[in-house]
Short mmCIF file of C-alpha atoms in Angstrom, two decimals:
data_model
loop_
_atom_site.label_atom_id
_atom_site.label_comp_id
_atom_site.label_asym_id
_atom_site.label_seq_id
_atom_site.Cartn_x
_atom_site.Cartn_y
_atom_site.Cartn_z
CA UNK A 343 18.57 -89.22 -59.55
CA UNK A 344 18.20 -92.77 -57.90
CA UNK A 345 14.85 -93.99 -57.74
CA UNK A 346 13.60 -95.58 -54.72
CA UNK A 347 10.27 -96.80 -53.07
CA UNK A 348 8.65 -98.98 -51.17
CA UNK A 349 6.75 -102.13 -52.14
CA UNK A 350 4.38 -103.63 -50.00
CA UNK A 351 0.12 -104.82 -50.32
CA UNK A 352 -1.63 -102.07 -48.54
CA UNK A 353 0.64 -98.85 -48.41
CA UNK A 354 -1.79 -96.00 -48.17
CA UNK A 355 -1.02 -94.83 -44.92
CA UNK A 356 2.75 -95.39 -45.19
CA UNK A 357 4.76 -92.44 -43.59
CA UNK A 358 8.29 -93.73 -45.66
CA UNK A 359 7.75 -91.26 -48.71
CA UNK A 360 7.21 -88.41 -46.21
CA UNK A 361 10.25 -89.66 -44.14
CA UNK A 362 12.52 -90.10 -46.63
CA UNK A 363 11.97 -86.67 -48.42
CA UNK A 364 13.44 -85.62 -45.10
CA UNK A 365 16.39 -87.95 -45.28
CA UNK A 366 17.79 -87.61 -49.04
CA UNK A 367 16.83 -86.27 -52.19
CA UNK A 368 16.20 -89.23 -54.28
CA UNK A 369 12.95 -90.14 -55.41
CA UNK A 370 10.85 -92.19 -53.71
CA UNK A 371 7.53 -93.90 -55.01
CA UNK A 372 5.22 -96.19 -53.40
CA UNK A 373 4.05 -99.89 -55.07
CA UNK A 374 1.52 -101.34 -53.58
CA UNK A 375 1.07 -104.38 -55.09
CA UNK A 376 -0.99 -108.24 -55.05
CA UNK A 377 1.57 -110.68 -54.37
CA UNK A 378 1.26 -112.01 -57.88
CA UNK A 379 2.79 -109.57 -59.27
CA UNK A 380 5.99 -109.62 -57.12
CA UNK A 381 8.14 -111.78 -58.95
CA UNK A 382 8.03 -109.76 -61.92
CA UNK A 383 8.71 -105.97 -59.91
CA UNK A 384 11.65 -107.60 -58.72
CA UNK A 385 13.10 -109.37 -61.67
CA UNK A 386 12.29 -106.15 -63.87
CA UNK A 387 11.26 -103.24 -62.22
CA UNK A 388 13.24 -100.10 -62.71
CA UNK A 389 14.21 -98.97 -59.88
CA UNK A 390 17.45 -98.63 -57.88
CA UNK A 391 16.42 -99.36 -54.44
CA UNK A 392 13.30 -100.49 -52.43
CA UNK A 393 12.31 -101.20 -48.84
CA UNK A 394 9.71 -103.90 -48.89
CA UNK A 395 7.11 -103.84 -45.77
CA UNK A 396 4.11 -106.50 -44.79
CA UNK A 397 4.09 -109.12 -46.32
CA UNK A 398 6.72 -109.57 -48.39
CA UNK A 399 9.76 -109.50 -46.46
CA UNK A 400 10.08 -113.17 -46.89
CA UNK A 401 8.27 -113.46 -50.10
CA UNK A 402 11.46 -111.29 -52.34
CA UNK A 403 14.40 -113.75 -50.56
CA UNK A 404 14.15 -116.21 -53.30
CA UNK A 405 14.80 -112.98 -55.96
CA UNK A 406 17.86 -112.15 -54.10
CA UNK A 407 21.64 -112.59 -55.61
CA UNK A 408 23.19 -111.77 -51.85
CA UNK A 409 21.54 -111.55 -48.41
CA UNK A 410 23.34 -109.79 -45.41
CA UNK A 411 24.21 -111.97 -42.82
CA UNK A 412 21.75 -110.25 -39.98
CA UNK A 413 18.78 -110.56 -42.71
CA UNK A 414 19.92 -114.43 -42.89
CA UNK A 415 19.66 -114.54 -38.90
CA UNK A 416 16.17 -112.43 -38.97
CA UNK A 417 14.63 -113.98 -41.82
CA UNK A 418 13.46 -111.11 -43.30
CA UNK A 419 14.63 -107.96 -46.28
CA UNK A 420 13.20 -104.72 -45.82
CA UNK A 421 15.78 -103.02 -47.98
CA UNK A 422 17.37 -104.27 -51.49
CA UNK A 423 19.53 -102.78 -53.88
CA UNK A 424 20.46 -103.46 -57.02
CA UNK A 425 23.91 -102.77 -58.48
CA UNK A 426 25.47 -101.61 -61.69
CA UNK A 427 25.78 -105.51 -62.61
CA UNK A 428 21.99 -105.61 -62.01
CA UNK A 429 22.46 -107.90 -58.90
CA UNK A 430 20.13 -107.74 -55.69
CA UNK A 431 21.25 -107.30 -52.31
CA UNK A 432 19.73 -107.75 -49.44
CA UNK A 433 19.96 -106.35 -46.07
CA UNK A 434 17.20 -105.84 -42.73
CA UNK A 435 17.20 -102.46 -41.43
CA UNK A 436 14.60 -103.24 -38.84
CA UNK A 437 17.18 -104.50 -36.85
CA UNK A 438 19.20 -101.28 -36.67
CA UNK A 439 15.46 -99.08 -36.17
CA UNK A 440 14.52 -101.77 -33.01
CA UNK A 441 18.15 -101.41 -31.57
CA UNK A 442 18.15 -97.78 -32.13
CA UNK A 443 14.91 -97.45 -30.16
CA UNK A 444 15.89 -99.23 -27.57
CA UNK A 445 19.21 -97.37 -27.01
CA UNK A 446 17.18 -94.11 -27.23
CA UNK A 447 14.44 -94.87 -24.39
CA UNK A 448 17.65 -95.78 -22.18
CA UNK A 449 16.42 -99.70 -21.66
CA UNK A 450 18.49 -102.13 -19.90
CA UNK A 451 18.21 -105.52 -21.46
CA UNK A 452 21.13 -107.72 -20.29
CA UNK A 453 19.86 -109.79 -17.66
CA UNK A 454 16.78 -109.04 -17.39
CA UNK A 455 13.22 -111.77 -18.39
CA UNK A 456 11.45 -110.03 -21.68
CA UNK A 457 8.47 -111.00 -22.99
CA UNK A 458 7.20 -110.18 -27.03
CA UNK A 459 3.82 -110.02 -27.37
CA UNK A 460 2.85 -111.74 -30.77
CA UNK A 461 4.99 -114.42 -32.96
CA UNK A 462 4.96 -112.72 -36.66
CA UNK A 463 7.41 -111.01 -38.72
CA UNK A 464 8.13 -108.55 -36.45
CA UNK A 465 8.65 -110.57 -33.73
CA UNK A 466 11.76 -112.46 -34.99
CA UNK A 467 13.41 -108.81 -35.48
CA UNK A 468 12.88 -107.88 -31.76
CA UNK A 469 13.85 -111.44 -30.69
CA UNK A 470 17.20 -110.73 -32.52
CA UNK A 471 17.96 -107.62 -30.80
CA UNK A 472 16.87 -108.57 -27.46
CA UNK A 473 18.86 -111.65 -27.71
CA UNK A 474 21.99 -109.60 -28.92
CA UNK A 475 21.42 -107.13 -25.69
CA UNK A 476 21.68 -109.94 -23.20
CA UNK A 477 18.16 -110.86 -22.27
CA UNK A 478 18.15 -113.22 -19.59
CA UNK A 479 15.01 -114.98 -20.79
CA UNK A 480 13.03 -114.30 -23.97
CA UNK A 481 9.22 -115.61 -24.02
CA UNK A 482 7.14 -115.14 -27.15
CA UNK A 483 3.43 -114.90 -26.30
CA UNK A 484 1.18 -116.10 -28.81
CA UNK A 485 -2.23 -117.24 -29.36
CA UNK A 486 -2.01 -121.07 -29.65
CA UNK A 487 1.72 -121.53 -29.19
CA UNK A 488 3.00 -123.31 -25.61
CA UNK A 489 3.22 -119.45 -24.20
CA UNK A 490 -0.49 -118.32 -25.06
CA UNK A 491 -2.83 -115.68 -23.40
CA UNK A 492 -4.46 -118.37 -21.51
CA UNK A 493 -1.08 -119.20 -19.12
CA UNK A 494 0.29 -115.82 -19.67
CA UNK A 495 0.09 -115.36 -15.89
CA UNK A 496 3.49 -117.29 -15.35
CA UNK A 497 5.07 -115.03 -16.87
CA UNK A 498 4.16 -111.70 -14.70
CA UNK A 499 7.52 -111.24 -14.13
CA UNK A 500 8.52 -109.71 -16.97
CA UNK A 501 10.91 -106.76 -16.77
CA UNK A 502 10.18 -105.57 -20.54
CA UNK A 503 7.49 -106.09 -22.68
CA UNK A 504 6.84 -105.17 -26.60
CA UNK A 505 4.13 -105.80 -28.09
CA UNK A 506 4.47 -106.62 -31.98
CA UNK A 507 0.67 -107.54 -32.53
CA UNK A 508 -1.65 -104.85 -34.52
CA UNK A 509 -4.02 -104.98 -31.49
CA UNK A 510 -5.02 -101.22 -30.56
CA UNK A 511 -3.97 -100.34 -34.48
CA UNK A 512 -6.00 -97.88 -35.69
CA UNK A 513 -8.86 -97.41 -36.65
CA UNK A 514 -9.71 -100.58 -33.61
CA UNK A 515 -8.46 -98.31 -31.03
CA UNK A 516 -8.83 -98.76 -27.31
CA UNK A 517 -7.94 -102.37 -27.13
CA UNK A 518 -4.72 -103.91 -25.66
CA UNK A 519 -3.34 -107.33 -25.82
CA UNK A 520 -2.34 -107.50 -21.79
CA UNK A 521 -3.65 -105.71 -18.33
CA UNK A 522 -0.16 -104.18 -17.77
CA UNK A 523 -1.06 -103.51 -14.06
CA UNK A 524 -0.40 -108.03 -13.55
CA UNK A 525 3.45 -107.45 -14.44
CA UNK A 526 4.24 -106.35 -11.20
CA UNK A 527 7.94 -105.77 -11.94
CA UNK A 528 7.67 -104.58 -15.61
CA UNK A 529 10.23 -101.11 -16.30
CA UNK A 530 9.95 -100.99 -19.98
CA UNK A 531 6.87 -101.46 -22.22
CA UNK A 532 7.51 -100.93 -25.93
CA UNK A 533 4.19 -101.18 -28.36
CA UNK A 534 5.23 -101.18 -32.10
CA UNK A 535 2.52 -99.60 -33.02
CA UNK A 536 2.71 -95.54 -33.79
CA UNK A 537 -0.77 -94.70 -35.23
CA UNK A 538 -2.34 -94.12 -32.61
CA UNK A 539 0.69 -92.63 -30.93
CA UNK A 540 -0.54 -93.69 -27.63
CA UNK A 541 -2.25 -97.18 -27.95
CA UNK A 542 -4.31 -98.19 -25.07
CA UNK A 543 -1.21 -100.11 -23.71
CA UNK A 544 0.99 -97.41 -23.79
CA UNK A 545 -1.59 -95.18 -21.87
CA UNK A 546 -1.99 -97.37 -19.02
CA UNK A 547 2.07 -97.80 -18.64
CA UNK A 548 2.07 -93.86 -18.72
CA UNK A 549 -0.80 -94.38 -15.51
CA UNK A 550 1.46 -96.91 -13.89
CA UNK A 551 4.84 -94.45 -14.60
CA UNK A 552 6.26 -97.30 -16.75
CA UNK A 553 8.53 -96.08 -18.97
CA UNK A 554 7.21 -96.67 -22.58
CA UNK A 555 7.56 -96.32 -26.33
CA UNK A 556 5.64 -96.52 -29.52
CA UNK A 557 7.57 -97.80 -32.74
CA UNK A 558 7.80 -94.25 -34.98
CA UNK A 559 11.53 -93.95 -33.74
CA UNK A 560 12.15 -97.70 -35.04
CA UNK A 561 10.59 -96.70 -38.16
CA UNK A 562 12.33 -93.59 -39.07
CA UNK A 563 15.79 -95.11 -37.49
CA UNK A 564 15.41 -98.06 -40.24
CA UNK A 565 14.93 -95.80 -42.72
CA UNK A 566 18.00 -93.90 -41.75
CA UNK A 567 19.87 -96.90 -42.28
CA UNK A 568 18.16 -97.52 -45.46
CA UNK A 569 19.15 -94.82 -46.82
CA UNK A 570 22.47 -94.64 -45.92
CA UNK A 571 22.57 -98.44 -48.27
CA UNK A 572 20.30 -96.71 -51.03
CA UNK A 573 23.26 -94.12 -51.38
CA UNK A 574 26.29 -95.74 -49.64
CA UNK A 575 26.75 -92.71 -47.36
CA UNK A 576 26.64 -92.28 -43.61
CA UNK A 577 24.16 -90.05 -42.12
CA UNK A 578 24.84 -88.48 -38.19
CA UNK A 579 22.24 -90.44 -36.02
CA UNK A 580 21.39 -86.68 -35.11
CA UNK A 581 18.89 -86.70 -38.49
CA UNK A 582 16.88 -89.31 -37.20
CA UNK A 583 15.98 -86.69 -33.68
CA UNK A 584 15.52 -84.23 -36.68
CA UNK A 585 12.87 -85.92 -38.55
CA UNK A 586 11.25 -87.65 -35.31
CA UNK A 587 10.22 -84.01 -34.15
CA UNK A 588 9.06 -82.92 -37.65
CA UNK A 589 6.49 -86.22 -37.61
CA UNK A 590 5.67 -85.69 -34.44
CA UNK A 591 4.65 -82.67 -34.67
CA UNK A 592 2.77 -83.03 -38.00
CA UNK A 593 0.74 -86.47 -36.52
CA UNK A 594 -0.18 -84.98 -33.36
CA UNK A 595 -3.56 -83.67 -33.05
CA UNK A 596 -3.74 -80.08 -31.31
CA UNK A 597 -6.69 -80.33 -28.83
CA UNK A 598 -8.45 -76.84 -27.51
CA UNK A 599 -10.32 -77.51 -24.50
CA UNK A 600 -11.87 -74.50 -22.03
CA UNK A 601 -14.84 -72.49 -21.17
CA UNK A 602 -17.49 -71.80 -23.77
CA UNK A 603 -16.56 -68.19 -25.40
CA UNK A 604 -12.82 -68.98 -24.15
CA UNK A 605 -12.24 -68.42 -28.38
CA UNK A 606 -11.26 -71.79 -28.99
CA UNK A 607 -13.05 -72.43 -32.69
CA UNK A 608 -11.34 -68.84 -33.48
CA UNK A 609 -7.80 -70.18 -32.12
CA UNK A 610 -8.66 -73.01 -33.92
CA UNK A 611 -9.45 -71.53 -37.49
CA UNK A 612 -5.73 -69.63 -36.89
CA UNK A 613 -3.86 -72.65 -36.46
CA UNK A 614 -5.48 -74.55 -38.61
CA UNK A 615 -4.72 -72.09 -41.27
CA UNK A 616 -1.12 -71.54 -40.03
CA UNK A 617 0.00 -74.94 -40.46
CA UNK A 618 -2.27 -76.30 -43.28
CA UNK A 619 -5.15 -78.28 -41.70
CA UNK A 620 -8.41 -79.37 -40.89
CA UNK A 621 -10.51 -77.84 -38.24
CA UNK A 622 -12.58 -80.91 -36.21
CA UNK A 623 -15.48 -78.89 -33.74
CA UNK A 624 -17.27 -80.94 -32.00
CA UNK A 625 -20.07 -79.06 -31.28
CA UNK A 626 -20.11 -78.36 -35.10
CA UNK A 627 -20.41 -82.06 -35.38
CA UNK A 628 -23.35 -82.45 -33.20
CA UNK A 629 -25.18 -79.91 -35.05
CA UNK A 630 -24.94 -81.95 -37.77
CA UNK A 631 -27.29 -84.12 -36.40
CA UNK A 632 -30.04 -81.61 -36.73
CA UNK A 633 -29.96 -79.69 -33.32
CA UNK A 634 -27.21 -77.28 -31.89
CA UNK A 635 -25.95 -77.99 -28.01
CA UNK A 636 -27.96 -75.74 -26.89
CA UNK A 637 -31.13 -77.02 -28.28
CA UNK A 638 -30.00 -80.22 -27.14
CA UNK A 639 -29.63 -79.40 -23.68
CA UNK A 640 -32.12 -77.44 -23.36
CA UNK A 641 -34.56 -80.20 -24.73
CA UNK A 642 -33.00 -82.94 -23.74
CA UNK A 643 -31.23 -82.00 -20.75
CA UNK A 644 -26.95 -82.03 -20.20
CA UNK A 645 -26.17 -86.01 -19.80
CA UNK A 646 -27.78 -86.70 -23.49
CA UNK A 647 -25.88 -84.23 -25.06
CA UNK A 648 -22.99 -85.37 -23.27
CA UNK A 649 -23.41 -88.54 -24.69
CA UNK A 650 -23.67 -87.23 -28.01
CA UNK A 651 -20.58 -85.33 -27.49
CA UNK A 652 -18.73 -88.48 -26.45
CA UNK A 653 -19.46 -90.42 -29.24
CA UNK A 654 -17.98 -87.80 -31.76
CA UNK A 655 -15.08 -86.97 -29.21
CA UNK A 656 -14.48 -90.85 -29.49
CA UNK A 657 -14.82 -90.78 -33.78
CA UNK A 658 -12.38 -87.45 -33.98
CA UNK A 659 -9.95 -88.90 -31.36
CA UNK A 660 -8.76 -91.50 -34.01
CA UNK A 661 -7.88 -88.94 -36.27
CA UNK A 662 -4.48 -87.34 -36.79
CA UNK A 663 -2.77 -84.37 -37.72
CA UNK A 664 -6.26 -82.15 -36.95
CA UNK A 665 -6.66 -79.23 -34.59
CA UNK A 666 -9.83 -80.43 -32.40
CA UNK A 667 -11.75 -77.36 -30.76
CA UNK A 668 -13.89 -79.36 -27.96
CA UNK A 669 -17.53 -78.19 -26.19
CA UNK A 670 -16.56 -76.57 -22.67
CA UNK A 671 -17.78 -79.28 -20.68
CA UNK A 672 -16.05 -82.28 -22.67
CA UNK A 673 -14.04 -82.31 -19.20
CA UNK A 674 -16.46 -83.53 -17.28
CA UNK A 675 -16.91 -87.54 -18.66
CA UNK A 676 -13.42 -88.88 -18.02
CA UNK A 677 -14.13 -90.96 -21.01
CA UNK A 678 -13.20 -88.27 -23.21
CA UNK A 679 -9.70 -88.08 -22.32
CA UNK A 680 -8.26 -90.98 -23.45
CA UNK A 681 -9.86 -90.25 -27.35
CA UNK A 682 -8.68 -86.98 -27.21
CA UNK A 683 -5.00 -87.84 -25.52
CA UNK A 684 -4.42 -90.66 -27.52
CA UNK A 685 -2.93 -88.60 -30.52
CA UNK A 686 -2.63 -85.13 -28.75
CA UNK A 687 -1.31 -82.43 -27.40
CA UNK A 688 -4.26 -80.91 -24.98
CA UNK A 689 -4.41 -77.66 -24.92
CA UNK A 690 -6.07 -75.45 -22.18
CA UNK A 691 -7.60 -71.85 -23.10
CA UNK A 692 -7.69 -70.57 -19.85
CA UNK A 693 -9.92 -67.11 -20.53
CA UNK A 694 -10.17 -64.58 -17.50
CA UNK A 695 -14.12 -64.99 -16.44
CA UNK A 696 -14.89 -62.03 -16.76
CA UNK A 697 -14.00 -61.97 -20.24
CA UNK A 698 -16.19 -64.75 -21.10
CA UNK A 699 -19.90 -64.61 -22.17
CA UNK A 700 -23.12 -66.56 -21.12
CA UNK A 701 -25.24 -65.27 -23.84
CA UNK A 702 -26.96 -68.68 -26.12
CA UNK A 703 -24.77 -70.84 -23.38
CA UNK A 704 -27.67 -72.49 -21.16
CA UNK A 705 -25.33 -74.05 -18.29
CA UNK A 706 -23.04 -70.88 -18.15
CA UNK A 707 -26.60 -69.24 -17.85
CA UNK A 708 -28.07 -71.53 -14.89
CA UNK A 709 -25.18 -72.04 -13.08
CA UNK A 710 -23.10 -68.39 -13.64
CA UNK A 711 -19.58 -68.16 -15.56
CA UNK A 712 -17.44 -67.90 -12.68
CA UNK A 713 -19.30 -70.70 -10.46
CA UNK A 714 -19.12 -72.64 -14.00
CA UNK A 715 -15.43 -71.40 -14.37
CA UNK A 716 -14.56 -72.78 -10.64
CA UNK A 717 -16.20 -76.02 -10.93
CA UNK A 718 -14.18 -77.00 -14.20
CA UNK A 719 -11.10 -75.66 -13.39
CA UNK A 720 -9.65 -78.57 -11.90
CA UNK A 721 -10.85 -81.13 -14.42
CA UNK A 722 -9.37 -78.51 -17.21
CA UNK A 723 -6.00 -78.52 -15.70
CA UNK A 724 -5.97 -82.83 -15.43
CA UNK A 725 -6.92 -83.25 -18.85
CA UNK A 726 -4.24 -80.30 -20.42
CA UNK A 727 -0.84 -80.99 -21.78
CA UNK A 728 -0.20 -77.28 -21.64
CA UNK A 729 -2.02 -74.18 -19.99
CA UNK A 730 -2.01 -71.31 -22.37
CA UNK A 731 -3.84 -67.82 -20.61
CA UNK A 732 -5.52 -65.92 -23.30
CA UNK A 733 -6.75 -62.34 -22.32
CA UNK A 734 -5.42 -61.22 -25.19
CA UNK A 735 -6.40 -61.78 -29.06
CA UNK A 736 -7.09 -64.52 -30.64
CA UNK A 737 -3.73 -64.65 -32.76
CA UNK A 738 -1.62 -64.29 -29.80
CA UNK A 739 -3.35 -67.09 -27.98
CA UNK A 740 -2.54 -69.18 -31.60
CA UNK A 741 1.47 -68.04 -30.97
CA UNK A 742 1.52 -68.90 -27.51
CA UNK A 743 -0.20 -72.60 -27.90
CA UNK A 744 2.26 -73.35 -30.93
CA UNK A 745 5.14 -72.20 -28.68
CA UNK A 746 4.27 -74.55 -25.98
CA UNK A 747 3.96 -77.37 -28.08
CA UNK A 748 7.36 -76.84 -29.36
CA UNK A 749 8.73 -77.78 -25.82
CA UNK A 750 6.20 -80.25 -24.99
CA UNK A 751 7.42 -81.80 -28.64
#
């Protein structure tokens, strides 16, 4: 069996172990590592192959015996092999992953003014690709550089924009290097970033109907390729569709929203058992704090416990791969959308009224379940992905969301 891996500083989070188990059947190992200690992993580590991620892609060119010509242009290795001679080659896949992506959100480059948002590693790999599509004009927006976010404005023109910054990375969420709504003739936005899988830039191009991307195709397309150097085999492009859907689905947090007693903690507890994990409540995680919602509300009144349930709507949002079971009224702060759509599928329980319950529910109490029922109804339906009507049981409800997420994925 070859053995593979990845080497890199920080690789706790990486998705390539996961991503190549779905690729090949070699092994692959993570080595996080200080860059002391480099030198030595490359000259006499045992392995077969490696992909090397931040921020060493420059740092193992000096341990190389050959370097592809398009990892010459870039700058940059993200994949080496060794041979039987024990000599190390090395190639960029990135460029492949970026080009891939591109081709796959149907872009037109030639001729048209791009801009890249950031001027690091990254940067020179989109630059390459851009430039080999026929970009009319190619403008790298740094911080201090002569195209900086203080003159940005002359370049509002922009057709297509990618940002290659770690600005609205999680866990610092919400933030985004550009107001997207200045690039008045901008058709393409591209973010790098894929964790969250909808950074704040990418949500307000899905507002403005932009068309728009986050990187996890470019990362499992250069991995692809990768692996088709690892083991000197060609793989159908078709595998990369494959495993996009698989990690999709997996990352995506499943979001129950609906009227209290529409059953969504019970949903919840049957898909989070189905497909292996953790059940987030919210109004569980209020009642940590000493008090249930209905204490709260009752005490307090509805806009403090709303702001309670904001703030943990707001923690849980950054999470991934968790089914979220939300308080009824979470619809009604618009706030709460963007936490809970940035990495999910929303999912509305829409439960016949009459089939609902009032009893230990204080507003369904004051205002009446089907008044209640009315009033939301609207906000319900803007915030959901996917209506799901459950006058049935509980497990059917759980089969009918996980079918509709299979065509939303």
């Amino acid at each position: 069996m070859m053995h593979c891996g990845l080497l890199g500083e920080k690789l706790a989070h990486s998705f390539s172990p996961q991503i190549h188990s779905l690729l090949a059947d070699y092994e692959y190992k993570l080595y996080p590592m200080p860059i002391e200690q480099v030198g030595d992993f490359m000259k006499n580590g045992t392995w077969d192959a490696i992909n090397v991620t931040i921020p060493y892609k420059e740092t193992v060119i000096p341990f190389l015996d050959t370097i592809s010509d398009e990892a010459k242009k870039i700058g940059s290795v993200n994949t080496v092999v060794r041979d039987k001679k024990g000599l190390l080659h090395g190639h960029n896949t990135d460029f492949y992953g970026f080009s891939y992506l591109v081709r796959s959100m149907g872009f037109e480059i030639a001729g048209k003014k791009c801009i890249i948002l950031g001027s690091g590693g990254s940067c020179k790999t989109v630059r390459c690709v851009l430039e080999s599509l026929g970009a009319s004009e190619i403008v790298i927006i740094s911080r201090s550089g002569e195209n900086n976010y203080d003159n940005i404005h002359r370049h509002y023109d922009a057709r297509i924009i990618v940002n290659t910054t770690p600005l609205g990375m999680y866990p610092n969420v919400g933030v985004s290097p550009v107001k997207l709504c200045n690039f008045t003739e901008c058709e393409g936005v591209i973010d790098l970033i894929y964790n969250p899988a909808l950074t704040a830039l990418l949500i307000e191009a899905e507002k403005l109907g932009i068309k728009h991307s986050n990187g996890l195709a470019m990362l499992v397309a250069q991995a692809k390729k990768a692996c088709e150097i690892f083991r000197g085999a060609t793989l159908d492009d078709s595998i990369i569709e494959t495993v996009l859907s698989r990690l999709r689905m997996q990352m995506l947090n499943i979001v129950l929203i609906g009227m209290p007693g529409c059953g969504k903690t019970t949903v919840g507890r049957i898909l989070a058992e189905k497909l292996g994990r953790e059940l987030c409540d919210t109004d569980e995680e209020i009642k940590k704090g000493g008090k249930t919602p209905a204490e709260i509300i009752v005490s307090q009144g509805e806009d403090a416990f709303r702001q309670k349930e904001s703030e943990v709507v707001s923690l849980i949002g950054k999470c991934s791969e968790k089914i979220i079971a939300t308080g009824g009224g979470v619809v009604t702060r618009r706030e709460n959308y963007i936490p809970l759509h940035q990495n999910g599928k929303i999912v509305f329980i829409d439960r016949s009224p009459s089939l609902l319950t009032s009893e230990d529910r204080p507003l369904s109490q004051a205002c009446g379940v089907r008044k209640l029922y009315n009033d939301r109804l609207p906000l319900y339906k803007e915030f959901a992905d996917a209506v799901v009507v459950s006058d049935g049981s509980a497990d059917e409800t759980a089969e009918k969301i996980l079918n509709a997420l299979e065509k939303l994925i």
